[in-house]
Amino acid sequence: MSFPKEYPEQRYTATHSQPMNTPTAKNLTQRFNLKFDPHTYRRIIGKKEVVIHCHHYNARLQNIIEGTKQINGKAIILSAAEEIFSDYIHNFFEPEDTLADKWQIAAKLYAHLGYGCLDFSQISQGIVTSSSSHFVEGWKAGFIESNCPVCTFTEGYLQGVIHGITGESVYVREKACMNMGADTCQFIIDQSRTNSITYPPQRSLNFKSKPTSQFAKSNIDEGKIINALVEMPFYGNNQGLVPAFNVYLANTPADFYNLICIRFMESMKKQGLFSTAKNLLLFAGEVCAVNTLRGIIISAEWYELIAPMVQEESDNLYGLIAVTNALGWGNWHVINYEPGERLQMEALNGYEALGYLEYKGEAKEPQCFTLTGVAAGIMALLHGEGTVEERVGTYASEESQCICCQETSCKFQVELL
Ligand SMILES: [Zn+2]
Ligand SMILES: [Zn+2]
């Protein structure tokens, strides 16, 4: 096996400390505590399911949605972040918290999830700044030629938490961005807004999935890998970033991904561009798998934890699947694997399927575009040749059944083209 290596590695590698207990907002470590459900492989922070993806994926997904000229992709990302976080921030407050505590919690939640550092000290003058950013890192790694403000997610986050803390609906606009060479990203709060926010419902976590196939066996002890990864400190360091596996990780509410992908697909469908949109999301998932999983398979963590279990070539795949299950991608398992040729997988509670079902109800066609792309990307990573671009598109992947279409699980078929 050889792995493509073309992106620069993470620029920040500061050691971990957890400055979460402060004189004002108490017990933040406890409030931010991760709960991992061993039955569904879900990661829960503050009563909400979060999914771990890396800066390459998050920047690419944003680039796809904002870069499609026929729709207002920036509004999709901004409003989804606003809606999710205006509600989510309340899950971290306690009755005795002061206003100052709440601003501090908003900054620390942002950092804890891995998005970067926010400074609310000038909030009374209508200014918030950020000295490190998961999204800027993603754009600098993947879109080096870009010279535009890229912190749309942060604009939405700020609009959301300002509403969650003060009840005020405001506009937040990024005036300077580190992606354009500024020292810090600067956000200006505009209080002239008159329309208010509608909250989306919090997703329930009650779906009962059922496998329909026998899963293949390997030499990989998936439970051991998942336990080890759940114990790893995948929360923000002093810069609010999560450098791990040679990438930056971030914990993002699954319903944020659901909202932006559903609204992207709907907006594109109105323009007659449904298949283009589907292919773009598949592409994002595939590139994500090649990049993130490449970072994982060449990381120190892999050599220490997983490599000792690998006895035959096929075990690499099972090791990678175990890692993705620990990251909350979908509780999926291998049904059949012929190295280099084909792969069949079954996902028991992928967040795309469950989110679609909750927001939109049943669908006629499968809806797990990211996982479909990821499945192709895993094969391209393990069996392809050359750079990321050369590998992407070498395998065909299809979702043959989906929870969204009245099935008890989702199934994916990948084949060499
Ligand atoms: Zn910025
Ligand atoms: Zn599905």
mmCIF file of C-alpha atoms in Angstrom, residues 145-293:
data_model
loop_
_atom_site.group_PDB
_atom_site.id
_atom_site.type_symbol
_atom_site.label_atom_id
_atom_site.label_comp_id
_atom_site.label_asym_id
_atom_site.label_seq_id
_atom_site.Cartn_x
_atom_site.Cartn_y
_atom_site.Cartn_z
ATOM 1 C CA GLU A 145 -5.330 30.028 -3.845
ATOM 2 C CA SER A 146 -8.484 31.289 -2.118
ATOM 3 C CA ASN A 147 -8.445 34.853 -0.823
ATOM 4 C CA CYS A 148 -11.876 35.325 0.691
ATOM 5 C CA PRO A 149 -13.377 35.332 4.186
ATOM 6 C CA VAL A 150 -14.250 31.725 5.038
ATOM 7 C CA CYS A 151 -15.696 31.811 8.554
ATOM 8 C CA THR A 152 -19.358 31.506 7.577
ATOM 9 C CA PHE A 153 -19.887 28.809 10.182
ATOM 10 C CA THR A 154 -18.553 31.187 12.856
ATOM 11 C CA GLU A 155 -20.903 33.980 11.724
ATOM 12 C CA GLY A 156 -23.793 31.546 12.196
ATOM 13 C CA TYR A 157 -22.411 30.268 15.489
ATOM 14 C CA LEU A 158 -22.189 33.829 16.820
ATOM 15 C CA GLN A 159 -25.675 34.795 15.620
ATOM 16 C CA GLY A 160 -26.956 31.634 17.312
ATOM 17 C CA VAL A 161 -25.224 31.985 20.674
ATOM 18 C CA ILE A 162 -25.974 35.731 20.865
ATOM 19 C CA HIS A 163 -29.642 34.853 20.423
ATOM 20 C CA GLY A 164 -29.319 31.968 22.887
ATOM 21 C CA ILE A 165 -27.737 34.222 25.532
ATOM 22 C CA THR A 166 -29.509 37.569 25.085
ATOM 23 C CA GLY A 167 -32.648 36.689 23.086
ATOM 24 C CA GLU A 168 -31.595 39.249 20.451
ATOM 25 C CA SER A 169 -31.620 38.459 16.735
ATOM 26 C CA VAL A 170 -28.570 40.068 15.113
ATOM 27 C CA TYR A 171 -26.526 39.803 11.957
ATOM 28 C CA VAL A 172 -22.852 38.898 12.349
ATOM 29 C CA ARG A 173 -20.532 39.632 9.446
ATOM 30 C CA GLU A 174 -16.856 38.769 9.145
ATOM 31 C CA LYS A 175 -14.946 41.970 8.404
ATOM 32 C CA ALA A 176 -11.413 40.539 8.344
ATOM 33 C CA CYS A 177 -10.343 36.916 7.965
ATOM 34 C CA MET A 178 -7.047 35.115 8.535
ATOM 35 C CA ASN A 179 -7.659 33.355 5.231
ATOM 36 C CA MET A 180 -7.097 36.788 3.604
ATOM 37 C CA GLY A 181 -3.921 37.450 5.590
ATOM 38 C CA ALA A 182 -5.433 39.257 8.606
ATOM 39 C CA ASP A 183 -3.845 38.595 12.017
ATOM 40 C CA THR A 184 -7.192 37.612 13.465
ATOM 41 C CA CYS A 185 -10.671 37.064 12.100
ATOM 42 C CA GLN A 186 -12.939 39.946 13.126
ATOM 43 C CA PHE A 187 -16.711 39.732 13.380
ATOM 44 C CA ILE A 188 -19.014 42.771 13.554
ATOM 45 C CA ILE A 189 -22.412 42.525 15.205
ATOM 46 C CA ASP A 190 -25.224 44.383 13.426
ATOM 47 C CA GLN A 191 -28.274 44.927 15.639
ATOM 48 C CA SER A 192 -30.546 46.254 12.898
ATOM 49 C CA ARG A 193 -32.017 42.804 12.247
ATOM 50 C CA THR A 194 -35.779 42.498 12.569
ATOM 51 C CA ASN A 195 -36.595 38.885 11.593
ATOM 52 C CA SER A 196 -36.261 36.245 14.308
ATOM 53 C CA ILE A 197 -34.964 32.692 14.420
ATOM 54 C CA THR A 198 -37.077 29.566 14.161
ATOM 55 C CA TYR A 199 -35.658 26.676 16.100
ATOM 56 C CA PRO A 200 -35.411 23.283 14.430
ATOM 57 C CA PRO A 201 -36.537 20.391 16.616
ATOM 58 C CA GLN A 202 -33.771 18.589 18.496
ATOM 59 C CA ARG A 203 -33.264 15.219 16.881
ATOM 60 C CA SER A 204 -34.414 12.235 18.914
ATOM 61 C CA LEU A 205 -32.103 9.255 19.143
ATOM 62 C CA ASN A 206 -34.670 6.483 19.278
ATOM 63 C CA PHE A 207 -34.446 4.735 15.906
ATOM 64 C CA LYS A 208 -34.314 0.919 16.181
ATOM 65 C CA SER A 209 -31.964 -0.416 13.556
ATOM 66 C CA LYS A 210 -31.532 -4.072 12.672
ATOM 67 C CA PRO A 211 -28.799 -5.671 10.579
ATOM 68 C CA THR A 212 -29.991 -7.750 7.656
ATOM 69 C CA SER A 213 -26.697 -9.557 6.955
ATOM 70 C CA GLN A 214 -23.942 -11.423 8.762
ATOM 71 C CA PHE A 215 -20.855 -9.302 9.302
ATOM 72 C CA ALA A 216 -17.438 -10.502 8.156
ATOM 73 C CA LYS A 217 -14.766 -11.482 10.705
ATOM 74 C CA SER A 218 -11.231 -10.100 10.958
ATOM 75 C CA ASN A 219 -8.245 -10.021 13.287
ATOM 76 C CA ILE A 220 -9.178 -6.514 14.428
ATOM 77 C CA ASP A 221 -10.542 -6.060 17.944
ATOM 78 C CA GLU A 222 -13.004 -3.282 17.166
ATOM 79 C CA GLY A 223 -14.112 -2.874 20.786
ATOM 80 C CA LYS A 224 -10.535 -2.251 21.892
ATOM 81 C CA ILE A 225 -10.002 0.383 19.182
ATOM 82 C CA ILE A 226 -13.266 2.151 19.949
ATOM 83 C CA ASN A 227 -12.591 2.177 23.696
ATOM 84 C CA ALA A 228 -9.132 3.639 23.100
ATOM 85 C CA LEU A 229 -10.429 6.328 20.701
ATOM 86 C CA VAL A 230 -13.272 7.309 22.996
ATOM 87 C CA GLU A 231 -10.679 7.951 25.714
ATOM 88 C CA MET A 232 -8.556 10.168 23.416
ATOM 89 C CA PRO A 233 -8.826 13.923 24.096
ATOM 90 C CA PHE A 234 -10.608 14.931 20.889
ATOM 91 C CA TYR A 235 -11.434 18.373 22.232
ATOM 92 C CA GLY A 236 -9.834 21.746 21.625
ATOM 93 C CA ASN A 237 -6.329 22.540 22.890
ATOM 94 C CA ASN A 238 -5.160 26.027 23.982
ATOM 95 C CA GLN A 239 -5.963 27.299 20.488
ATOM 96 C CA GLY A 240 -9.335 25.589 20.390
ATOM 97 C CA LEU A 241 -8.062 23.138 17.761
ATOM 98 C CA VAL A 242 -7.885 19.346 17.809
ATOM 99 C CA PRO A 243 -4.677 18.245 16.085
ATOM 100 C CA ALA A 244 -4.765 14.444 15.801
ATOM 101 C CA PHE A 245 -4.029 11.824 13.126
ATOM 102 C CA ASN A 246 -2.119 14.490 11.092
ATOM 103 C CA VAL A 247 -5.312 16.510 10.587
ATOM 104 C CA TYR A 248 -7.474 18.897 12.620
ATOM 105 C CA LEU A 249 -10.630 17.313 13.940
ATOM 106 C CA ALA A 250 -13.835 19.046 15.002
ATOM 107 C CA ASN A 251 -16.902 17.759 16.841
ATOM 108 C CA THR A 252 -19.922 18.994 14.896
ATOM 109 C CA PRO A 253 -23.592 18.411 15.713
ATOM 110 C CA ALA A 254 -24.922 15.786 13.309
ATOM 111 C CA ASP A 255 -27.999 17.922 12.715
ATOM 112 C CA PHE A 256 -25.813 20.742 11.361
ATOM 113 C CA TYR A 257 -24.586 18.382 8.636
ATOM 114 C CA ASN A 258 -28.170 17.190 8.096
ATOM 115 C CA LEU A 259 -29.525 20.707 7.680
ATOM 116 C CA ILE A 260 -26.843 21.950 5.301
ATOM 117 C CA CYS A 261 -26.930 18.834 3.120
ATOM 118 C CA ILE A 262 -30.746 18.625 2.978
ATOM 119 C CA ARG A 263 -31.067 22.350 2.149
ATOM 120 C CA PHE A 264 -28.249 22.152 -0.406
ATOM 121 C CA MET A 265 -29.968 19.234 -2.150
ATOM 122 C CA GLU A 266 -33.346 21.003 -2.080
ATOM 123 C CA SER A 267 -31.954 24.279 -3.427
ATOM 124 C CA MET A 268 -30.098 22.458 -6.192
ATOM 125 C CA LYS A 269 -33.162 20.372 -7.068
ATOM 126 C CA LYS A 270 -35.136 23.594 -7.631
ATOM 127 C CA GLN A 271 -32.478 24.580 -10.171
ATOM 128 C CA GLY A 272 -32.710 21.174 -11.906
ATOM 129 C CA LEU A 273 -29.307 20.228 -10.487
ATOM 130 C CA PHE A 274 -30.163 17.305 -8.206
ATOM 131 C CA SER A 275 -27.692 14.833 -9.765
ATOM 132 C CA THR A 276 -24.919 17.431 -9.766
ATOM 133 C CA ALA A 277 -25.558 18.071 -6.068
ATOM 134 C CA LYS A 278 -25.587 14.363 -5.254
ATOM 135 C CA ASN A 279 -22.300 13.837 -7.095
ATOM 136 C CA LEU A 280 -20.736 16.781 -5.256
ATOM 137 C CA LEU A 281 -21.685 15.339 -1.853
ATOM 138 C CA LEU A 282 -20.397 11.896 -2.897
ATOM 139 C CA PHE A 283 -17.174 13.573 -3.999
ATOM 140 C CA ALA A 284 -16.830 15.395 -0.657
ATOM 141 C CA GLY A 285 -17.288 12.100 1.204
ATOM 142 C CA GLU A 286 -14.789 10.318 -1.000
ATOM 143 C CA VAL A 287 -12.104 13.008 -0.673
ATOM 144 C CA CYS A 288 -12.811 13.102 3.061
ATOM 145 C CA ALA A 289 -12.155 9.373 3.372
ATOM 146 C CA VAL A 290 -8.931 9.522 1.368
ATOM 147 C CA ASN A 291 -7.614 12.515 3.356
ATOM 148 C CA THR A 292 -8.775 11.772 6.889
ATOM 149 C CA LEU A 293 -8.197 8.044 6.743
#
